[in-house]
């Protein structure tokens, strides 16, 4: 479980949001929506342990991410999967390199296993035989799906996806919906940050919980609890 | 899934091609540097060359017979700074003289050989100093059969100074190459860090601290630098060994191939490898640092 | 004195002795013979004088010839010596010329060697300079170069020493050459002088030979004349012998007429009182046949010649009477003492008589004196005759030989 207590962030000389309290339970798909520049990516980075909040704390399984053991924080970050928005910056040359990079973080993924699973994962996201594709020549949707597949190589318990649904495109929503729910059923947690949730997903998730400027949908598992809002 | 990803040989795991190319390049470079280092160590810079070109000549009196000259040469060879002492009889002196002055007609002239026999004394390379030469010259001058001692007292200090300067220059060139290696290595590390910036950013996003990454990278560079330097120096030493055995002129200039197997030579090679390791690690760190101006 | 002359003189003495014995108180018949003998004597004397003169001239000619021959011989000897000397000088000049030639050759060779040595030294210096200049800058083998430069210095010093030696040798040779040239000049001048002397000797020799030829011709002439004279004298002797035989025959008849027996001539050994030496001296010419080495003739001496101090007194060898005291050509002043019984002693070459003819003398009484001589020695001619025959005086008188 990931919990946020009285989280507050100052960005660009102004308080973006403050006093956010929420909890993301395990084995669920959480959908966080918010208007542009509301700090969705920032929230994900705080939850991943990448950026320290200006106020409040994040607890992961009861351990403080920012005020506790730094090694634990590093381990948390290494164990999280993260698909950044558009997944362009710093992309390696080929899709295979993406998987190799992903395997670096997951030390247990061996070379042979990686090679075996790469094609399977790519096929799963609709990129069959794309391991040799050059990232620069792929579309946004393809890149996003390739990154997602590369993150799944490590089998992260928590998967943070920033703009993946919008980036992957409508044709891939079905695949993504099935994928995320499968992950949740396997006990993994997926936290997505999007501007808007696909309608079908929204219907499946039910009413969102307001968490500051965000609306948090739980696509499976217990609903998120949120208090506070944008300043 | 490990909590802490292993960062050993992270560059190799991310990008092998450039690493292979760089390693090959560094190996060859260390072969060359190792060859140069061992050559400099054996020759003492230019000491051996100087010692090979410098000699003290004890010109004997004309009436000294060959047997006595050879006996004097044996006694001279027993002096501590002396490496070898060879007696040349008047006939040999005459032939050498005619070779040096080819315009002279050997059949004409005084009708008899005006040159006396002499003893050529070679000084050990590590004892080629003004003081040791003076010691040898003084000992020879005290011998009644010696008419004159040619020790080059007027130009020896300049020669030794030139030798020292040359040795320093050789070591300087070696050091320059080493510095060049460091600079090139740094540039390579920087370039690789820039090339792998995305991967490093990926790792940074996944909780891998820059410091840890830099440390592992530098350690890997140091270890690979040590190994490459050691193997390269060994290879260079092997080439040097066979070259010295095959080309006697090199042996005269550099030294005996068996000196390569002396403990001090091996220790010097190990020290060089350690130094190369340190330089490689430093180049990795500095290159990493130079590649991260905009990094958080 | 030639053999012929001695014979003539001996005959004259014999004739004189015979006359002294036979005609102290002659009869008128003997006067014819005496007159004849005197006439013949006079003729003989004349002939003898002529012969003496001719003999003297011959002797003179012979003496001149001998002298001339001697001079010719001497000149020949001198010429021979001159020739030898000239040969020696010539050989010496040849030897000197040879040495001169060798010395000149040596000088040329030394000069050539000197020039070559100097050229070689210069070339060596150029080589040394060129090599050292080429190696200027940074030497690759400084010790070897230093040693070679030192050896080049030794080499050049040895060359220079060699040149100095050649120079000294050349100077010595030039000096020797000058000496030889002077010697050659001196020797050639000497040779020229000796040649002149030789030419003079040749001309003198020629002159002397001509003179000798003249003397020989004169000698031949004199010999011929002498031969003729001797023939005449021989004829005269035969006349005198004939007269002597006549005298003897007359004497025998006279003795026979006087009723006495012919007495055999006496011997000197039985002479009363014995004999003594006429003076103290040494016999220098013995009695009998003697070979005259001077004239290469064999002569017969009828007496002996005794050399004594000049001016020595001559004593009678025995008791007797002075039968003759006068000059006889060839014998100078002659004193004849008859000792009776046909024994006579004849003393020739006296300077002065101290007794007169007919004076009685005893053994050892001074009868005359030898002439003075610058050499301090004079010669006495002593002859003993017994019965007209000359006998060796040394056989009866103790004389020092």
Coordinates of N, CA and C in Angstrom, one line a residue, chain A residues 1 24-30 76 155-159 179-190 220-221:
Chain A
X1 N 0.8 -1.2 0.0 CA 0.0 0.0 0.0 C 0.9 1.2 0.0
X24 N -3.2 4.2 -1.8 CA -3.4 3.3 -3.0 C -3.1 1.9 -2.5
X25 N -4.2 1.1 -2.5 CA -4.0 -0.3 -2.1 C -3.3 -1.2 -3.1
X26 N -2.9 -2.3 -2.6 CA -2.2 -3.2 -3.5 C -3.2 -4.0 -4.3
X27 N -2.6 -4.6 -5.4 CA -3.4 -5.5 -6.3 C -4.6 -4.7 -6.9
X28 N -4.3 -3.5 -7.3 CA -5.4 -2.7 -7.9 C -4.9 -1.9 -9.0
X29 N -5.9 -1.4 -9.8 CA -5.4 -0.4 -10.8 C -6.0 0.9 -10.4
X30 N -5.2 1.9 -10.2 CA -5.6 3.2 -9.8 C -5.4 4.2 -10.9
X76 N 12.7 0.8 -3.1 CA 11.4 1.0 -3.6 C 11.4 1.5 -5.0
X155 N 8.7 -7.4 -14.0 CA 7.6 -7.8 -13.1 C 7.5 -6.9 -11.9
X156 N 7.3 -5.6 -12.1 CA 7.3 -4.8 -10.9 C 6.0 -5.0 -10.1
X157 N 6.1 -4.8 -8.9 CA 4.9 -4.9 -8.0 C 4.0 -3.7 -8.2
X158 N 4.7 -2.6 -8.3 CA 4.0 -1.3 -8.6 C 4.4 -0.8 -9.9
X159 N 3.4 -0.4 -10.7 CA 3.7 0.1 -12.0 C 3.1 1.5 -12.1
X179 N -4.7 -5.8 -19.8 CA -3.3 -6.0 -19.2 C -3.3 -5.5 -17.8
X180 N -3.8 -4.3 -17.6 CA -3.8 -3.8 -16.2 C -4.6 -4.6 -15.3
X181 N -5.7 -5.0 -15.7 CA -6.6 -5.8 -14.8 C -5.9 -7.2 -14.5
X182 N -5.2 -7.7 -15.6 CA -4.5 -8.9 -15.3 C -3.4 -8.7 -14.3
X183 N -2.8 -7.6 -14.4 CA -1.7 -7.3 -13.5 C -2.3 -7.2 -12.0
X184 N -3.4 -6.5 -12.0 CA -4.0 -6.4 -10.6 C -4.4 -7.7 -10.1
X185 N -4.9 -8.6 -11.0 CA -5.4 -9.9 -10.5 C -4.2 -10.7 -10.0
X186 N -3.0 -10.4 -10.5 CA -1.8 -11.1 -10.1 C -1.2 -10.5 -8.8
X187 N -1.8 -9.5 -8.4 CA -1.4 -8.9 -7.1 C -0.5 -7.7 -7.3
X188 N -0.4 -7.3 -8.5 CA 0.4 -6.0 -8.7 C -0.5 -4.8 -8.7
X189 N 0.1 -3.7 -8.5 CA -0.6 -2.4 -8.4 C -0.2 -1.6 -9.6
X190 N -1.2 -1.0 -10.2 CA -0.9 -0.1 -11.3 C -1.5 1.2 -11.0
X220 N -10.0 -1.5 -9.8 CA -10.3 -2.8 -9.2 C -9.7 -2.8 -7.8
X221 N -10.3 -3.4 -6.9 CA -9.8 -3.4 -5.6 C -10.5 -2.3 -4.8

